[in-house]
Coordinates of N, CA and C in Angstrom, one line a residue:
X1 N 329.9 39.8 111.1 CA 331.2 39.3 111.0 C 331.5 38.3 112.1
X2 N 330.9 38.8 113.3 CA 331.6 37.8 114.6 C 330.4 36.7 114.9
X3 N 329.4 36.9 114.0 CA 328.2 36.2 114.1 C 328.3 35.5 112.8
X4 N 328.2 33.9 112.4 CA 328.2 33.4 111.5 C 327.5 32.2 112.2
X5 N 325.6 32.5 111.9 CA 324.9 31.2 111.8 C 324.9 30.3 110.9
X6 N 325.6 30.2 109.5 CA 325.5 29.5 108.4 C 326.2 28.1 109.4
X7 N 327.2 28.1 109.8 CA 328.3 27.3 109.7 C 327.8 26.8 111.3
X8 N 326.9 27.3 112.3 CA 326.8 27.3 113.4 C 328.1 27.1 114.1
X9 N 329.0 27.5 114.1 CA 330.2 27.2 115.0 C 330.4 29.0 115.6
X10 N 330.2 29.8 115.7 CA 330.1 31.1 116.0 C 329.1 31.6 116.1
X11 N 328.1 32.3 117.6 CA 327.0 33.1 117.6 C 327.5 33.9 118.8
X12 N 327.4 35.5 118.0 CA 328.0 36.6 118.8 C 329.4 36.5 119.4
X13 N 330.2 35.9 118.9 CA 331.7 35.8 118.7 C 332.2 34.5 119.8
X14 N 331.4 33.7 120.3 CA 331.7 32.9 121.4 C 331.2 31.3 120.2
X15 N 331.7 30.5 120.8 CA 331.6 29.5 120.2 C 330.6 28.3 120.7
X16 N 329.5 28.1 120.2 CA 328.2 27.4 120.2 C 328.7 25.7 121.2
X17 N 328.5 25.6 122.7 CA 328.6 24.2 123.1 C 327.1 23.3 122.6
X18 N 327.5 22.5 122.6 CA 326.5 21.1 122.7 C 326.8 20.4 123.6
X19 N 325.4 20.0 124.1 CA 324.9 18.9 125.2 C 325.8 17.6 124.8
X20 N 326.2 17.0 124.9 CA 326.5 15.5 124.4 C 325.4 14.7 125.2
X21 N 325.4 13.5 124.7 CA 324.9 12.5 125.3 C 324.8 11.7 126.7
X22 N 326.1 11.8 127.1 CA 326.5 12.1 128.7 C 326.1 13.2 129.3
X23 N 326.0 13.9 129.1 CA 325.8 15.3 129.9 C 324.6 15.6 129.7
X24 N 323.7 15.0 128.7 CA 322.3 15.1 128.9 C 321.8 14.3 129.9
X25 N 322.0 12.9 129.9 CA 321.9 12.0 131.2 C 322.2 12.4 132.2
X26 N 323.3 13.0 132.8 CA 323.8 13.1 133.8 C 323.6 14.2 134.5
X27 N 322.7 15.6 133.6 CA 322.3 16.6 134.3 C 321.2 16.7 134.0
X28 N 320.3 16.5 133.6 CA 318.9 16.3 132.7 C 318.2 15.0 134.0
X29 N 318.5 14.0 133.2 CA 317.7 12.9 133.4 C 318.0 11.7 134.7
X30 N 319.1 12.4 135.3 CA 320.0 11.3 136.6 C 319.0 12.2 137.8
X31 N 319.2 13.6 137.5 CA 318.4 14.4 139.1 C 316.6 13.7 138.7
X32 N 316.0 13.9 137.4 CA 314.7 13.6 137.0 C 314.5 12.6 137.9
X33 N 315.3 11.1 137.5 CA 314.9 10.0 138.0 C 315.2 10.0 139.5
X34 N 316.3 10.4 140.4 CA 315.9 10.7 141.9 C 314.9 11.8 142.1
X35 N 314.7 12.6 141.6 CA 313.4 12.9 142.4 C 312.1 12.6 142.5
X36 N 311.9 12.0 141.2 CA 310.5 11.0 141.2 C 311.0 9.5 142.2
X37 N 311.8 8.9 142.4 CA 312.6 8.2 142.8 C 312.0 8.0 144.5
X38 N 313.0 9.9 145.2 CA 312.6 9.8 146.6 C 311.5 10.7 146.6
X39 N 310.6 10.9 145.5 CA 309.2 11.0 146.2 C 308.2 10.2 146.0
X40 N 308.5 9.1 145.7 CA 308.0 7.9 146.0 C 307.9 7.1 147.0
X41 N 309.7 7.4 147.7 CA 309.7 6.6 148.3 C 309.1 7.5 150.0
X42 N 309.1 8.9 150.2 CA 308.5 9.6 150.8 C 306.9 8.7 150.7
X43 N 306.3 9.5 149.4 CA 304.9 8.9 150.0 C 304.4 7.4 150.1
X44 N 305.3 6.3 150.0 CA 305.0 5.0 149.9 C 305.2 4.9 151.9
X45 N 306.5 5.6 152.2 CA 306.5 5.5 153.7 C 305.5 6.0 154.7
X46 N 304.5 7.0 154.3 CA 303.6 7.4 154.9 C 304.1 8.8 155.5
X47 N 305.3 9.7 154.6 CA 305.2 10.7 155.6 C 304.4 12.0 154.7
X48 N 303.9 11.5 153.6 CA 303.1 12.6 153.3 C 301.9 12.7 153.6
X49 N 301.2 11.7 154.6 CA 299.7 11.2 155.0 C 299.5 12.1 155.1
X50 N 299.9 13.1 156.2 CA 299.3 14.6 156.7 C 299.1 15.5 155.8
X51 N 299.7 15.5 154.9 CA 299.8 16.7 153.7 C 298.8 16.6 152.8
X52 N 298.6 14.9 152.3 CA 297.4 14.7 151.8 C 296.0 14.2 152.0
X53 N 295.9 14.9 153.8 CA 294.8 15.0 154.4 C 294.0 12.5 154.9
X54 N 295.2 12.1 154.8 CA 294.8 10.9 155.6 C 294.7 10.8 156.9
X55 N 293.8 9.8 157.7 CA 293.8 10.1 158.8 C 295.2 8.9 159.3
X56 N 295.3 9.2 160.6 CA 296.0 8.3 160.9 C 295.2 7.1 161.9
X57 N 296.2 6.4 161.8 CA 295.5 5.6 163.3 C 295.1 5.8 164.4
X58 N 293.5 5.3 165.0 CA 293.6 5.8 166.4 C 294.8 5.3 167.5
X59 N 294.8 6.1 168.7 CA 295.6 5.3 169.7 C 295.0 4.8 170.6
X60 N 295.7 4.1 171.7 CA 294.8 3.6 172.8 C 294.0 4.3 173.1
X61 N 294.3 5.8 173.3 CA 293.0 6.0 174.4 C 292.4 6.7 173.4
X62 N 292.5 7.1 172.2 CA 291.6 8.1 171.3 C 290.8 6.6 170.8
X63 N 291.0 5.9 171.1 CA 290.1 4.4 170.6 C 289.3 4.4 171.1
X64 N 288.9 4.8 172.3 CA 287.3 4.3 173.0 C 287.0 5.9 172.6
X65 N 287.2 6.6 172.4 CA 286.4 8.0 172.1 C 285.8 7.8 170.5
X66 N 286.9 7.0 169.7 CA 286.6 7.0 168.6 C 285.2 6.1 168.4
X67 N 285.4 4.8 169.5 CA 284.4 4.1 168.8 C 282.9 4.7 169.2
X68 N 282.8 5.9 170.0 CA 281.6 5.8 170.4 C 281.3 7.1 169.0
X69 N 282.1 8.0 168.4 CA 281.5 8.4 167.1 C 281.9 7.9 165.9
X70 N 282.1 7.2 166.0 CA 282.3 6.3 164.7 C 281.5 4.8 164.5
X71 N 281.2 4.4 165.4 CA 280.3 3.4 165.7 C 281.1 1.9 164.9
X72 N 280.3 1.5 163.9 CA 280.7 0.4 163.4 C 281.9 0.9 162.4
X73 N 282.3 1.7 162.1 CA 283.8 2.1 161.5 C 284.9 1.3 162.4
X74 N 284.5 1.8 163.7 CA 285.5 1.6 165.3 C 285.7 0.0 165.0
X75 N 284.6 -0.6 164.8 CA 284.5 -1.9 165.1 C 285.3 -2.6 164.1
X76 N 285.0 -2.5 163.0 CA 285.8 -2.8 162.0 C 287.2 -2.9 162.2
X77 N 287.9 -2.0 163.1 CA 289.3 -2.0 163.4 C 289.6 -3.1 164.6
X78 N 288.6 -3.1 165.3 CA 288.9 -3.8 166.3 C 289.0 -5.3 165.7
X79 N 288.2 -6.0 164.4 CA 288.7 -7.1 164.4 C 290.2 -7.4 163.2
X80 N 290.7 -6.2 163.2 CA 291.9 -6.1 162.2 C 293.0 -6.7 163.7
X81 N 293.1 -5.7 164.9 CA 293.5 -5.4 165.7 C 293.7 -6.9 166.7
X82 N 292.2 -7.6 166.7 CA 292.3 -8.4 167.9 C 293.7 -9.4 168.1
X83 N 293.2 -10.0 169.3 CA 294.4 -11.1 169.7 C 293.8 -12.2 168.5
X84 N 295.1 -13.1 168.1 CA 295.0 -13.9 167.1 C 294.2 -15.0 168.4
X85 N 293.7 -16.1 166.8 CA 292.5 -17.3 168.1 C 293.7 -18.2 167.6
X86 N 293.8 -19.0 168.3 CA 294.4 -20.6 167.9 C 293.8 -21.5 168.4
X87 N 294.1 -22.6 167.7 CA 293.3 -24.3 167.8 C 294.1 -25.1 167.8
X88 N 294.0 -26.0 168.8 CA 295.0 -27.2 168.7 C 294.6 -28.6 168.0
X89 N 294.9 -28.9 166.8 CA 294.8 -30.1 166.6 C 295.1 -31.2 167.2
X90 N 294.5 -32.3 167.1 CA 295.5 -33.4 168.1 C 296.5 -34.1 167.4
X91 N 297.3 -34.6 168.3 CA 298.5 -34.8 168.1 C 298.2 -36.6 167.0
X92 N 299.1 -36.3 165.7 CA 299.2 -37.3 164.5 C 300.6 -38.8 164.7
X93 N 300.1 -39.1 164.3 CA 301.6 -40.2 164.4 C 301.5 -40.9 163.2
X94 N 301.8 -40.9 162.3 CA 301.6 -42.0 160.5 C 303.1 -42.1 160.4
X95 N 303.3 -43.6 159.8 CA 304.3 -44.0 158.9 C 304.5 -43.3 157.8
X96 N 305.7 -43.0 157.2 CA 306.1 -42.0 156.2 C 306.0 -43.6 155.0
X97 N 305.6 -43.3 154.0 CA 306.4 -44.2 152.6 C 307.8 -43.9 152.8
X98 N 308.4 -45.1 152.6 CA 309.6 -45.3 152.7 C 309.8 -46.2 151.3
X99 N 309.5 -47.1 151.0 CA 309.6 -48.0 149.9 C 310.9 -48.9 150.2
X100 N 310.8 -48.9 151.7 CA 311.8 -50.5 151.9 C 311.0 -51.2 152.8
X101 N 311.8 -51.9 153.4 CA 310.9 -52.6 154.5 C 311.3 -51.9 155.8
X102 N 312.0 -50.8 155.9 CA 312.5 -50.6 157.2 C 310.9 -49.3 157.5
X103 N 310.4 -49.3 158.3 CA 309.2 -48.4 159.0 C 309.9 -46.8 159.1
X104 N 309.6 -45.6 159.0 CA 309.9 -44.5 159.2 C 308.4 -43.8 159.8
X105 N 308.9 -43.2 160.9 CA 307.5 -42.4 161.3 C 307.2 -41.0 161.6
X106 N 306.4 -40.3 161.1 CA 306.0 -38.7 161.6 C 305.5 -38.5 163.0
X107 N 305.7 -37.7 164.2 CA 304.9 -37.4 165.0 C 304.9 -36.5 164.7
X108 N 303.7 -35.2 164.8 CA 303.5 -34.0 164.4 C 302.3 -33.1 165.2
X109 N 302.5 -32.2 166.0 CA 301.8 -31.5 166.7 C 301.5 -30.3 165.7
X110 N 300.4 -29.9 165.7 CA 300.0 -28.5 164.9 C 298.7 -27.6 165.1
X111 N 299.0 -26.6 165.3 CA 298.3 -25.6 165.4 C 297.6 -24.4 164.6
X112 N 296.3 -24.3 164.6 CA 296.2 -23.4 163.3 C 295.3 -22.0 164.2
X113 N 295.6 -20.9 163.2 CA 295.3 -19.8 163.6 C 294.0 -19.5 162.7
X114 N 293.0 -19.0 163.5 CA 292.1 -19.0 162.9 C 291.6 -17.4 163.1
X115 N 290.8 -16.8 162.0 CA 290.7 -15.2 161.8 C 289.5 -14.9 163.1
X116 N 288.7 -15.6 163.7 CA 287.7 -15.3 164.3 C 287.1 -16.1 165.3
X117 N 287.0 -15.9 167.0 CA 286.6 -16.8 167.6 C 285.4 -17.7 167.4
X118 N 284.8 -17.3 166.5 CA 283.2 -18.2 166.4 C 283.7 -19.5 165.3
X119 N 284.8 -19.0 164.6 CA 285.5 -19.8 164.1 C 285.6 -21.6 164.3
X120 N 285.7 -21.4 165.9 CA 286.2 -22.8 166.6 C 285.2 -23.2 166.4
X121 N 284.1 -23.4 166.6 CA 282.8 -24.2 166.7 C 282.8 -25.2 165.4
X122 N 283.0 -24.6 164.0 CA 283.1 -25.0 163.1 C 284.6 -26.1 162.6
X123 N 285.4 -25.5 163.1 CA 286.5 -26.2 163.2 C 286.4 -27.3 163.3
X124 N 285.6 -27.1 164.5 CA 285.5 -29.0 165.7 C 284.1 -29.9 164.8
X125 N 283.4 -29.4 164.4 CA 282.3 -29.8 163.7 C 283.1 -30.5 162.4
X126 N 284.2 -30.2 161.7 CA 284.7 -30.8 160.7 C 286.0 -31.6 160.5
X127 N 286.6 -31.2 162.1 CA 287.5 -32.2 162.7 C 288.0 -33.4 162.0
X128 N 287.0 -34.5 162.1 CA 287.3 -35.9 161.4 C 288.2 -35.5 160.0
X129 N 287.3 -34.4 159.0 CA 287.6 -34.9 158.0 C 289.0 -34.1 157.7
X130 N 289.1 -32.9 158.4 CA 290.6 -32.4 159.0 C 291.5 -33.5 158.9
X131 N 292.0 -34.1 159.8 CA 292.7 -35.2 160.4 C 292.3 -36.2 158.5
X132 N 291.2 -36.5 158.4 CA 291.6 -37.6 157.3 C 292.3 -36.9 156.2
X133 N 292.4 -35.8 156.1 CA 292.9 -35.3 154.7 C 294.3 -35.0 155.0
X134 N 294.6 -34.7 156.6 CA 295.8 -34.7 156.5 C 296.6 -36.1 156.9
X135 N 295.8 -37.1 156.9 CA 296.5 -38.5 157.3 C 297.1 -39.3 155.6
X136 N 295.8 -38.6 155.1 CA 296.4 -39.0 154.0 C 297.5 -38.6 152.8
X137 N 297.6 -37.7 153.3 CA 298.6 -36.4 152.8 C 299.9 -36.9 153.4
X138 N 300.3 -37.0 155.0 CA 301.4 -37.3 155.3 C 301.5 -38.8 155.5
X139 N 300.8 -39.9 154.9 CA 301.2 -40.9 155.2 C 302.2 -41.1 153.5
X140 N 301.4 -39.9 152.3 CA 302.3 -40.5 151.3 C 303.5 -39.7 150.9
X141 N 303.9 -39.0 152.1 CA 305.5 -38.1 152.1 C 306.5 -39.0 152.6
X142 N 307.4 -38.6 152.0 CA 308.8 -39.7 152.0 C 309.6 -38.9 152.9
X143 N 310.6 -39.5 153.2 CA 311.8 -38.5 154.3 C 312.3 -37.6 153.4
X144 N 312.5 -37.6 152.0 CA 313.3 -36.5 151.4 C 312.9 -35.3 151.5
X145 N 311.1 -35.3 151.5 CA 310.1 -34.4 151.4 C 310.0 -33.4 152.6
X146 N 310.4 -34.6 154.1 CA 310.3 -33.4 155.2 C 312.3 -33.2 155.5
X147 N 313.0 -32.7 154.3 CA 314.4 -32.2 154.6 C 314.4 -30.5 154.6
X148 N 315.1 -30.0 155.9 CA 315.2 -28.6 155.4 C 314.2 -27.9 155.3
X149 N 314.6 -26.5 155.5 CA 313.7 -25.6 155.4 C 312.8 -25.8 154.6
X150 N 313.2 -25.6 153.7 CA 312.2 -25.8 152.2 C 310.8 -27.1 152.2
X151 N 311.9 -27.7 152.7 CA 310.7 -29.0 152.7 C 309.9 -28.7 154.0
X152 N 309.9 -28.0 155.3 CA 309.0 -27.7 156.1 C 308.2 -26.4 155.6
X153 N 308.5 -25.8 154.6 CA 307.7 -24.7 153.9 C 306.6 -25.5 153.1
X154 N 307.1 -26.1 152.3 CA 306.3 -27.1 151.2 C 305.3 -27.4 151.8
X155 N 305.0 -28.3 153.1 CA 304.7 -28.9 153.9 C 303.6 -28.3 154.8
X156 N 304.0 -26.9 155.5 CA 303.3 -26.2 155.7 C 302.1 -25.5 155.0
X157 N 302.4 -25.4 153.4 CA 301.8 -24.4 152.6 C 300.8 -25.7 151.9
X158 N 301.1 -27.0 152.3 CA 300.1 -28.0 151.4 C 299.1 -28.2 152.4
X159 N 299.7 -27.9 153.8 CA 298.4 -28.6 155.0 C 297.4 -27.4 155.3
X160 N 298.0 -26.3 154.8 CA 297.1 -24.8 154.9 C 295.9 -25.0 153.9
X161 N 297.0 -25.3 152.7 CA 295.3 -25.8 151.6 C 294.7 -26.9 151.5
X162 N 294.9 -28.1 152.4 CA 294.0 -29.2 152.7 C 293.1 -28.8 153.7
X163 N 293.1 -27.7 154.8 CA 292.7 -27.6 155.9 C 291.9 -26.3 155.3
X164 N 292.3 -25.4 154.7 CA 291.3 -24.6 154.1 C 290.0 -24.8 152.8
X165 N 290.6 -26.0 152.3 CA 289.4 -27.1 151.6 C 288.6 -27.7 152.6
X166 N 288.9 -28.2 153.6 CA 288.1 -29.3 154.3 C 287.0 -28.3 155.5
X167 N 287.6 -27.1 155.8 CA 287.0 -26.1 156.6 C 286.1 -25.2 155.7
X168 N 285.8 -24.8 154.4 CA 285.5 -24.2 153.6 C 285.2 -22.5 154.0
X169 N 284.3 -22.5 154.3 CA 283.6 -21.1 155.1 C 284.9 -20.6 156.5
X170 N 285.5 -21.4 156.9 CA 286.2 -20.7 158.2 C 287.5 -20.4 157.3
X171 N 288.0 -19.2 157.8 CA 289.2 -18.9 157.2 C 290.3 -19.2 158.5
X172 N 291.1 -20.2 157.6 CA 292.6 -20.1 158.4 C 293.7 -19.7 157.9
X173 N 294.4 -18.8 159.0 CA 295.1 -17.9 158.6 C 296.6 -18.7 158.5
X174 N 296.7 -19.6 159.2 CA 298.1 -20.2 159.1 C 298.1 -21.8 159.9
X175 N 299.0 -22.5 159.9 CA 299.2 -23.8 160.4 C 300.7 -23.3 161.0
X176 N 300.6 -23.6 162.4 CA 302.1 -23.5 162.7 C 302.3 -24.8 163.5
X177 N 303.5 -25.2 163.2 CA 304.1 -26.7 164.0 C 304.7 -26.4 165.3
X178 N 303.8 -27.3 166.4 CA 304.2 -27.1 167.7 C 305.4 -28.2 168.2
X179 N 305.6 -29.4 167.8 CA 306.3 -30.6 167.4 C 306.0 -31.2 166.3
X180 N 307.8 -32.0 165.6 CA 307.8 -32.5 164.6 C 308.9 -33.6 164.9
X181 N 308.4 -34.4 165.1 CA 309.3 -35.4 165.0 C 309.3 -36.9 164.0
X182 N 311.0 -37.2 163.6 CA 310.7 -38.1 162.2 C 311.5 -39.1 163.0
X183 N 311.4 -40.2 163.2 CA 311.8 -41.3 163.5 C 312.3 -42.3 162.6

């Protein structure tokens, strides 16, 4: 009598709720997605390393203990680790295209960071063709080209890949501008 499954609106005299659609989301599937969520963001930070048995980094002084049992492991960190090399180019001076008669000119100091000291040798051995690739490059940039950030980004990121074409085998890691001046 107080039980009427036909009709489902009565089971054992209380009246049958339904989930809605909201309330599925919001107690179901809102906690689901934060906790996959912040345990993501837990192990992406590194604090579950210890839990799931990674080592961490050596420190200063567990560094010279390490390298002597670990041998070439050690070493391998050391050249992640080292002091960056830098090279100084010599200093450029080229006429910008302008396409009037009035002269506009670049002076430009630049330095590149190079991944490895044995690095330089090779550098200097391909020098010339360094400098001609980038003479040619900035003699055909206009003033609009070197405006603004943007345009010293552009600028930077074209002389990285002329200089990492013309250097082939040495890896450079960056070109940074020591002076830039546009006249």
């Amino acid at each position: 009598m107080a039980a009427e499954t036909d009709a489902g609106e009565l089971t054992d005299g209380l009246p049958r709720k339904k989930f809605s659609g909201k309330k599925l989301v919001l107690f179901v599937v809102l906690p689901l997605v934060l906790l996959i969520g912040a345990g993501a963001g837990v192990y992406f930070s590194g604090l579950l390393d210890g839990l799931l048995g990674k080592e961490k980094p050596a420190e200063e002084g567990e560094h010279a203990a390490a390298e002597g049992e670990h041998g070439a492991e050690a070493g391998k960190g050391d050249a992640a680790h080292a002091a960056p090399i830098f090279y100084d180019l010599p200093d450029m001076l080229v006429n910008l295209n302008t396409g009037n008669k009035r002269p506009a000119f670049l002076k430009i100091k630049i330095s590149i960071q190079l991944s490895k000291p044995e690095d330089v040798g090779a550098v200097e051995h391909v020098l010339p063709r360094i400098i001609d690739n980038f003479q040619v490059y900035l003699r055909e940039l206009r003033l609009e080209d070197l405006r603004g950030s943007a345009g010293m980004y552009r600028l930077r990121q074209e002389l990285l890949l002329r200089i990492t074409a013309a250097a082939f085998p040495v890896k450079v890691k960056d070109v940074l501008f020591k002076e830039m001046l546009v006249q």
